[in-house]
mmCIF file of C-alpha atoms in Angstrom:
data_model
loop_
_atom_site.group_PDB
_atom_site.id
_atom_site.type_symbol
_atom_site.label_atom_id
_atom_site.label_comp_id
_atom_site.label_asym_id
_atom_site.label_seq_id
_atom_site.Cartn_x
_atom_site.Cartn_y
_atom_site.Cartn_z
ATOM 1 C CA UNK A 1 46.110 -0.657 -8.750
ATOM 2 C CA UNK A 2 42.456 -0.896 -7.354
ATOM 3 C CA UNK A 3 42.568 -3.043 -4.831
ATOM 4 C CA UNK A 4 38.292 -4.252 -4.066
ATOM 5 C CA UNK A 5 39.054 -6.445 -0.972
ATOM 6 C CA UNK A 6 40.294 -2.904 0.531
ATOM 7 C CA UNK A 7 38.177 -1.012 -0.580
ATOM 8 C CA UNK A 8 35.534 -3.346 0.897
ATOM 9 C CA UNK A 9 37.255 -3.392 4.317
ATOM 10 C CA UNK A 10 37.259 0.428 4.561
ATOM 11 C CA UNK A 11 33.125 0.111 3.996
ATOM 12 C CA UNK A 12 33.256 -2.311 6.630
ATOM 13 C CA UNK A 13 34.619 0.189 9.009
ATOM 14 C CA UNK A 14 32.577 3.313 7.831
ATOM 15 C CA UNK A 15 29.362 1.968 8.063
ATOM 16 C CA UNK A 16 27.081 3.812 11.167
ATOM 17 C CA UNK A 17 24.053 2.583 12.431
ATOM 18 C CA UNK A 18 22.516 5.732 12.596
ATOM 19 C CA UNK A 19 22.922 6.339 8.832
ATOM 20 C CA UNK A 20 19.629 7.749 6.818
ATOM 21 C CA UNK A 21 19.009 4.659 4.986
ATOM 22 C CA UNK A 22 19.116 4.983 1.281
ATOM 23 C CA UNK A 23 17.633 2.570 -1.275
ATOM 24 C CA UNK A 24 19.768 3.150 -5.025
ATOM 25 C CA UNK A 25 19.030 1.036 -8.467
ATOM 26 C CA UNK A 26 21.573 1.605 -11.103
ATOM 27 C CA UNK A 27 20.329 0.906 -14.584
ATOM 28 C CA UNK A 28 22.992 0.909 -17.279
ATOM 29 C CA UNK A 29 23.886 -0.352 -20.970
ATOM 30 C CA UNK A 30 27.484 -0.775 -19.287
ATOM 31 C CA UNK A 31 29.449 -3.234 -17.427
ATOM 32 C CA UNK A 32 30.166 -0.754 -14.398
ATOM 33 C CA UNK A 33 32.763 -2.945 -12.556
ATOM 34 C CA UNK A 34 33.554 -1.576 -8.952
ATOM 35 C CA UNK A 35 30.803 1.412 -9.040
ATOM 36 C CA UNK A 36 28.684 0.203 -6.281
ATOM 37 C CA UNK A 37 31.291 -0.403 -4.073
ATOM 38 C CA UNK A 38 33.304 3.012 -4.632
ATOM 39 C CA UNK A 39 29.576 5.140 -4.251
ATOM 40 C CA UNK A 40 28.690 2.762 -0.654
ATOM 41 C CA UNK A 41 32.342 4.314 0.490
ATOM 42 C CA UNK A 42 31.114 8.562 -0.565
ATOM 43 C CA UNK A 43 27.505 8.051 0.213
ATOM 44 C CA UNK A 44 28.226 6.533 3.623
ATOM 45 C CA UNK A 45 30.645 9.251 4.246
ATOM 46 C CA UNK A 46 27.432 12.087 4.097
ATOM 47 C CA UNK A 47 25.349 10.113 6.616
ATOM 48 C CA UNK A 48 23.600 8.012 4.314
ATOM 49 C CA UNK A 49 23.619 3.873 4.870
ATOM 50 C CA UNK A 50 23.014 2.927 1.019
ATOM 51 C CA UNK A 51 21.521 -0.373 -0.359
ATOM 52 C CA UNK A 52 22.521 -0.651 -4.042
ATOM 53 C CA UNK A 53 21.595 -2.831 -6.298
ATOM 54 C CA UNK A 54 22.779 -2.697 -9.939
ATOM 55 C CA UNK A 55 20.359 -3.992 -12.874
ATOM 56 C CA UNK A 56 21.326 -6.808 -15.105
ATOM 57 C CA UNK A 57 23.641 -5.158 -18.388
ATOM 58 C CA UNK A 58 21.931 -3.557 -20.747
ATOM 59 C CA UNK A 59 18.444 -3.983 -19.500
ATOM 60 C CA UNK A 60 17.304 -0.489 -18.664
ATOM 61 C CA UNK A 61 14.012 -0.698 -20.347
ATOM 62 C CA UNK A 62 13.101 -4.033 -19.323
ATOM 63 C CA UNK A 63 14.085 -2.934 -15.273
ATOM 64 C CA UNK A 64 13.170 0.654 -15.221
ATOM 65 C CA UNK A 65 8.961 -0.351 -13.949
ATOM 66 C CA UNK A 66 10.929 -2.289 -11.074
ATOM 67 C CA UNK A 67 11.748 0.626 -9.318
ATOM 68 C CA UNK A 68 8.879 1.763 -7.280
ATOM 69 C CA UNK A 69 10.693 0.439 -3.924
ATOM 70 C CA UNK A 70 14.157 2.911 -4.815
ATOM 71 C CA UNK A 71 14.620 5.972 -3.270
ATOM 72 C CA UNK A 72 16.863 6.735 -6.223
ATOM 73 C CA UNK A 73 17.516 5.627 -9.843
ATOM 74 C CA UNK A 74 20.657 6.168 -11.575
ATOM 75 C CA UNK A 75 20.463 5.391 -15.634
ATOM 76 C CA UNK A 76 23.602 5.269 -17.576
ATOM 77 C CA UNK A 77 22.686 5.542 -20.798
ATOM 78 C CA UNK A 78 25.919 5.395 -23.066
ATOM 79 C CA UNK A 79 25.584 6.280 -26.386
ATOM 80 C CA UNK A 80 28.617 4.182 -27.281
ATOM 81 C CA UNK A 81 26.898 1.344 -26.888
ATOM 82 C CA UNK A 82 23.382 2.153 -28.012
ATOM 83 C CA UNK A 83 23.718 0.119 -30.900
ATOM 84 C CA UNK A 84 26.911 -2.113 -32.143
ATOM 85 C CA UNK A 85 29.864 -0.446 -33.745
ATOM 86 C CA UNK A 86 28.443 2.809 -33.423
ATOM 87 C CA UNK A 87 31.380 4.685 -33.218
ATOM 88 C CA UNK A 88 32.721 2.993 -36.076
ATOM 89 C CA UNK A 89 29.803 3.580 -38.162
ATOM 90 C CA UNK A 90 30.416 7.608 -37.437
ATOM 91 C CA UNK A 91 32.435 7.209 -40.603
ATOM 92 C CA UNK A 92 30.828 5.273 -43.020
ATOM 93 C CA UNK A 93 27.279 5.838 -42.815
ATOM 94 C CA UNK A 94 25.372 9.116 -43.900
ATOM 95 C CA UNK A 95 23.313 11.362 -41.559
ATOM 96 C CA UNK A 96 20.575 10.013 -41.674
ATOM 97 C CA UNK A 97 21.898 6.537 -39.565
ATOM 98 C CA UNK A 98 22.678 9.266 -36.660
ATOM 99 C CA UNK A 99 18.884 10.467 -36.840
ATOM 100 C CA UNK A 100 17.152 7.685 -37.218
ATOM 101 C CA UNK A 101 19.210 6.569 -33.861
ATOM 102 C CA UNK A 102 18.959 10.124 -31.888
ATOM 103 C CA UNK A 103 14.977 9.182 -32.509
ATOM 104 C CA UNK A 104 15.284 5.510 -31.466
ATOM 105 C CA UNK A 105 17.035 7.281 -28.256
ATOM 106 C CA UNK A 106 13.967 9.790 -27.767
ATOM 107 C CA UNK A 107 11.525 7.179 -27.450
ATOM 108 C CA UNK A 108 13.614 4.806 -25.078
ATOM 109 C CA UNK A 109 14.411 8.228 -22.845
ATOM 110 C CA UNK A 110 10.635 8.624 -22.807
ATOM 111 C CA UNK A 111 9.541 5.685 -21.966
ATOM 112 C CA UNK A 112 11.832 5.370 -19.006
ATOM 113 C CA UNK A 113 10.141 8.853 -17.904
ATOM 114 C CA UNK A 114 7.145 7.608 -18.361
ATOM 115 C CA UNK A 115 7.373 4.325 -16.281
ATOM 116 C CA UNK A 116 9.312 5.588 -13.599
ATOM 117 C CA UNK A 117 7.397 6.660 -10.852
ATOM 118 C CA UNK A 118 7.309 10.719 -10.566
ATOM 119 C CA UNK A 119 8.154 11.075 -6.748
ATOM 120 C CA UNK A 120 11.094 9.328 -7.294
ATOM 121 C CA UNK A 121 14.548 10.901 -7.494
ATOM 122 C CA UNK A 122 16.494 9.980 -10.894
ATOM 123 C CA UNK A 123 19.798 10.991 -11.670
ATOM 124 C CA UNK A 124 20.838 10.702 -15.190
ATOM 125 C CA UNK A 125 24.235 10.872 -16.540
ATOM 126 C CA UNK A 126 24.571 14.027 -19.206
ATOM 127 C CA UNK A 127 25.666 12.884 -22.589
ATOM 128 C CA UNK A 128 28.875 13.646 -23.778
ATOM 129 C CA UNK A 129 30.686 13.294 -27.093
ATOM 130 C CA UNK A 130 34.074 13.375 -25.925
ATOM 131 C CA UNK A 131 34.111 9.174 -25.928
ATOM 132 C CA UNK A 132 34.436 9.947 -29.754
ATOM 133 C CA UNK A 133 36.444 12.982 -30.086
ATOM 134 C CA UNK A 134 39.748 10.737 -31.232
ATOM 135 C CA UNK A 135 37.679 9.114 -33.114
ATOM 136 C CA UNK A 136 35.221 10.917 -34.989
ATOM 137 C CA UNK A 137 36.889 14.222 -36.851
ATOM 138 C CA UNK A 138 33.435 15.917 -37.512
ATOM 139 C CA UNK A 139 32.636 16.016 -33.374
ATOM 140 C CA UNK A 140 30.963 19.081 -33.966
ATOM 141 C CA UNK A 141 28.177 17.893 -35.418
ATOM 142 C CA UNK A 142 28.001 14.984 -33.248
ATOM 143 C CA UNK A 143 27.769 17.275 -30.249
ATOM 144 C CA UNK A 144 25.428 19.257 -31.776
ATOM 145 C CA UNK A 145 22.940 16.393 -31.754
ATOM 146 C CA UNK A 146 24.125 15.600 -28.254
ATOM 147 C CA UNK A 147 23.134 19.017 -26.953
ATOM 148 C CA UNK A 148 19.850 18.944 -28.687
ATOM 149 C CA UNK A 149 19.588 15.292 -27.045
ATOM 150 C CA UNK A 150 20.563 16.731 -23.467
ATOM 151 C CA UNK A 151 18.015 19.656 -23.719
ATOM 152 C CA UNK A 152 15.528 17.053 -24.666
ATOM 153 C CA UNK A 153 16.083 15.269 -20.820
ATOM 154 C CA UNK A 154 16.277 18.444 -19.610
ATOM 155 C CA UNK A 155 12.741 19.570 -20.757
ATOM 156 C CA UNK A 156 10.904 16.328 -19.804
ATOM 157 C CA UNK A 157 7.644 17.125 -17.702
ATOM 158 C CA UNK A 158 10.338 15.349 -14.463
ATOM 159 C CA UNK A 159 10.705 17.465 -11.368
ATOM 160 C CA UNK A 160 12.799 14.773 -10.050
ATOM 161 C CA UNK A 161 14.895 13.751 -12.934
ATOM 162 C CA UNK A 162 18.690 15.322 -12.504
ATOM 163 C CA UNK A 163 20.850 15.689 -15.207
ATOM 164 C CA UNK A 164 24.122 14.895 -13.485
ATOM 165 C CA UNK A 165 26.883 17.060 -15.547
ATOM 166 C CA UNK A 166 29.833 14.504 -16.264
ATOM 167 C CA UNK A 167 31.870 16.587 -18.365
ATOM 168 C CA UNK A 168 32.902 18.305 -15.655
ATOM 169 C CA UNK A 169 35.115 15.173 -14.499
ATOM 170 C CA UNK A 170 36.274 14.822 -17.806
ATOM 171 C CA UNK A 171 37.604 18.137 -17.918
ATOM 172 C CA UNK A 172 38.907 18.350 -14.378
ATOM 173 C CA UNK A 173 41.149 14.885 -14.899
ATOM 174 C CA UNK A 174 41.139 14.273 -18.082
ATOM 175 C CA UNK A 175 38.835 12.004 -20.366
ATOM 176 C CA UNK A 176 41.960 9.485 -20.712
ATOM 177 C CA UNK A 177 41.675 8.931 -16.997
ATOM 178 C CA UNK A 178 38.519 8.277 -17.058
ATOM 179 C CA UNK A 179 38.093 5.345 -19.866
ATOM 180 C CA UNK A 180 39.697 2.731 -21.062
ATOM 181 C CA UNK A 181 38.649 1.998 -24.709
ATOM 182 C CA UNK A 182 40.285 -1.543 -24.862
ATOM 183 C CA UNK A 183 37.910 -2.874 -22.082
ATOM 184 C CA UNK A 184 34.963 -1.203 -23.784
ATOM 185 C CA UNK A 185 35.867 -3.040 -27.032
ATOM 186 C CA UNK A 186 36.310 -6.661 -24.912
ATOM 187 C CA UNK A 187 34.135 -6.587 -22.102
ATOM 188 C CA UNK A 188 31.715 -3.207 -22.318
ATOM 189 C CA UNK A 189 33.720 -1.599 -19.351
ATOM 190 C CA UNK A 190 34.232 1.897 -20.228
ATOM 191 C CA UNK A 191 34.482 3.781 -17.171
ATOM 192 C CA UNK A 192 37.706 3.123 -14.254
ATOM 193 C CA UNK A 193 37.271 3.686 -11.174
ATOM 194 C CA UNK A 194 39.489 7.045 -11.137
ATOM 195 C CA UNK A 195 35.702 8.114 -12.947
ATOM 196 C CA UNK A 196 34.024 5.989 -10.337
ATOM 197 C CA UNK A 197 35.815 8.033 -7.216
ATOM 198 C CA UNK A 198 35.035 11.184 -8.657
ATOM 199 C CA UNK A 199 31.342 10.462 -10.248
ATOM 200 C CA UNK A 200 30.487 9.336 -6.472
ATOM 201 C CA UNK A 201 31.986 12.680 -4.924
ATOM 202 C CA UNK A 202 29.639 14.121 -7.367
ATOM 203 C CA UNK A 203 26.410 12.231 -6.638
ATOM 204 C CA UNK A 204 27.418 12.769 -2.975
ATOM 205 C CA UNK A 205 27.339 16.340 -3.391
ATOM 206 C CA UNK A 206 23.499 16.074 -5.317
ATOM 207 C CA UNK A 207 22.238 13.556 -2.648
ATOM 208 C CA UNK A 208 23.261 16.462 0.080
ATOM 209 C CA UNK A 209 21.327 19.356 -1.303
ATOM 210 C CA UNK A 210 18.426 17.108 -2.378
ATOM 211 C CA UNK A 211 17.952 15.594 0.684
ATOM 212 C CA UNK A 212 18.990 18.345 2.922
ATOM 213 C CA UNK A 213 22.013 16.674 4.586
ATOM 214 C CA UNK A 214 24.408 19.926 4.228
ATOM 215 C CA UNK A 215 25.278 21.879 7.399
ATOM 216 C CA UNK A 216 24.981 25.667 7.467
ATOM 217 C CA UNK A 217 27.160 27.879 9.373
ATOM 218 C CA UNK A 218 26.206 31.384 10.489
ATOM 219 C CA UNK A 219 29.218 33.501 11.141
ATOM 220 C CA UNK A 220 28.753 36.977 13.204
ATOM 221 C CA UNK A 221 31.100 40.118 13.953
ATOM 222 C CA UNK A 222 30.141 40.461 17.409
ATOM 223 C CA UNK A 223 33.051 42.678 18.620
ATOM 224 C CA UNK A 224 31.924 46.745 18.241
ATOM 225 C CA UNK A 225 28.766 44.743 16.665
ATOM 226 C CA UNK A 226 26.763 42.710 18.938
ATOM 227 C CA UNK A 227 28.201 44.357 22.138
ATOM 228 C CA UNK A 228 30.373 47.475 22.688
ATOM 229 C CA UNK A 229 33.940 46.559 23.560
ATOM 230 C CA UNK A 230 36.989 44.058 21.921
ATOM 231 C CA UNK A 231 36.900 40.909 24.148
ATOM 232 C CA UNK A 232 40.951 40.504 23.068
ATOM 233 C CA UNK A 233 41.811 43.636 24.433
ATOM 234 C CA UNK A 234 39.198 45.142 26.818
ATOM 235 C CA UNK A 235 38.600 41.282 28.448
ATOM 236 C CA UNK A 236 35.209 39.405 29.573
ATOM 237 C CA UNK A 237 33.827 42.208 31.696
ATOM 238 C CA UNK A 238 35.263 45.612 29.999
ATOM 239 C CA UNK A 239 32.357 44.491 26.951
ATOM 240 C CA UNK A 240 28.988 46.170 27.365
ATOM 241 C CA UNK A 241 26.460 43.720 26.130
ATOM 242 C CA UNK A 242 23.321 45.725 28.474
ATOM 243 C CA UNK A 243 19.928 45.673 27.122
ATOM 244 C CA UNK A 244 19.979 49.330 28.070
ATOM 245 C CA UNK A 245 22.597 50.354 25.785
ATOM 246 C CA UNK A 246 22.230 51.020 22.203
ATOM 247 C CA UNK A 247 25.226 48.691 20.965
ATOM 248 C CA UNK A 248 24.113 46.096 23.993
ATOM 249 C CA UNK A 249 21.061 45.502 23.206
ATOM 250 C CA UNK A 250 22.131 44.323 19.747
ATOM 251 C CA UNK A 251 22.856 41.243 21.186
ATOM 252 C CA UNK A 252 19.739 40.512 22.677
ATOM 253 C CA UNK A 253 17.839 41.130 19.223
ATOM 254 C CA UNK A 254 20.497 38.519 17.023
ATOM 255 C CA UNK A 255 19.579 36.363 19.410
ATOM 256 C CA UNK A 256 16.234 36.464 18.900
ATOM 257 C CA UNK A 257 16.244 36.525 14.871
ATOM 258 C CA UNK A 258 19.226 33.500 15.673
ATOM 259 C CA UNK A 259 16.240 31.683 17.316
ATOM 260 C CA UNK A 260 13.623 32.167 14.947
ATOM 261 C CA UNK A 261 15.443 30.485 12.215
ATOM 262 C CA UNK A 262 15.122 26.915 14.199
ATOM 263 C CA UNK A 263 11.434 27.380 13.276
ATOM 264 C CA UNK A 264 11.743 27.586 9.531
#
């Protein structure tokens, strides 16, 4: 069981005051019970000291021109609760219904791109139809308008605007593991926090190549390579590593080019 008191304790004791300061808005048309907490935990574990602040429910639109003082924006936009009953009404109403609310979509997805300010970084969540799969025997089609949907994001005039792949958690543990249908239905809480741990890791991982946090490693073959000689077996002074030598003077020019890269 998810214990928050914890969980909170744990943040308590990861915190460092030397963290990159972060400030993160999440936007969503979900209850997301839990999320803040879990991403503080992964985001202070890259070097980052986060501030989040989650918008009121369902109130993306209304909140998205509030977000000129975020260094990043994460939008859930569910399509499962775009409009009431809409997985329901999968099966009784005609195509039309799902076009006229793809369009509806379009526009809202716009305007948020439109009021959000371009230097800012935006991550938001790919849609997926496998919330409906149990429940909606002609998926294919749905996902067909889901992919055209996606592609839309995708081709917005947005440097900055990610489209952060969740599928890929589905498929690695499962999409049972990460929803829980009954607490959509009662309280608009779709996602647990098994999705929460792993949706974090995964934001983590974007924040680090965005923001350059990663750490490169340069590995080298320097035995026979960068000096004449095997340290193991001819020892510390039986390697030739002279300038006058051919092999020798290898090591003199890596270090160089080794040098040169703190420049760039």
């Amino acid at each position: 069981m998810f214990e928050k008191k914890k969980l909170i304790e744990i943040l308590s004791s990861k915190k460092k005051l030397n963290n990159k300061k972060i400030k993160v808005k999440i936007l969503s048309n979900l209850i997301l019970n839990n999320l803040s907490e879990i991403l503080d935990y992964y985001l202070s574990e890259i070097g980052l000291d986060p501030e989040i602040t989650v918008g009121n429910y369902d109130n993306i639109i209304q909140e998205i021109e509030y977000t000129k003082n975020y260094d990043l924006v994460i939008i859930y936009f569910e399509l499962c609760n775009t409009v009431d009953e809409f997985d329901i009404n999968l099966f009784t109403k005609d195509e039309k219904y799902l076009d006229d609310i793809f369009n509806k979509i379009k526009k809202d997805i716009n305007f948020i791109n439109e009021n959000i300010a371009k230097e800012k970084l935006i991550f938001f969540n790919k849609l997926s139809y496998r919330v409906f799969v149990n429940h909606f025997d002609n998926h294919f089609k749905l996902k067909s308008k889901i992919d055209e949907l996606n592609n839309f994001i995708t081709n917005l005039n947005n440097k900055n605007l990610i489209l952060v792949d969740i599928e890929n958690i589905f498929m690695e543990i499962g999409i049972k593991n990460c929803i829980d249908k009954r607490l959509f239905y009662s309280s608009k809480v779709l996602y647990n926090p098994n999705f929460f741990i792993e949706y974090s890791i995964l934001i983590a991982s974007l924040l680090t190549q965005k923001l350059g946090l990663g750490k490169k490693v340069l590995i080298l073959d320097c035995d026979n390579t960068l000096w004449k000689g095997i340290v193991g077996d001819d020892g510390p002074n039986g390697i030739d590593m002279s300038k006058n030598s051919e092999i020798g003077s290898y090591f003199y020019k890596a270090q160089s080019i080794l040098k040169s890269f703190k420049k760039k």
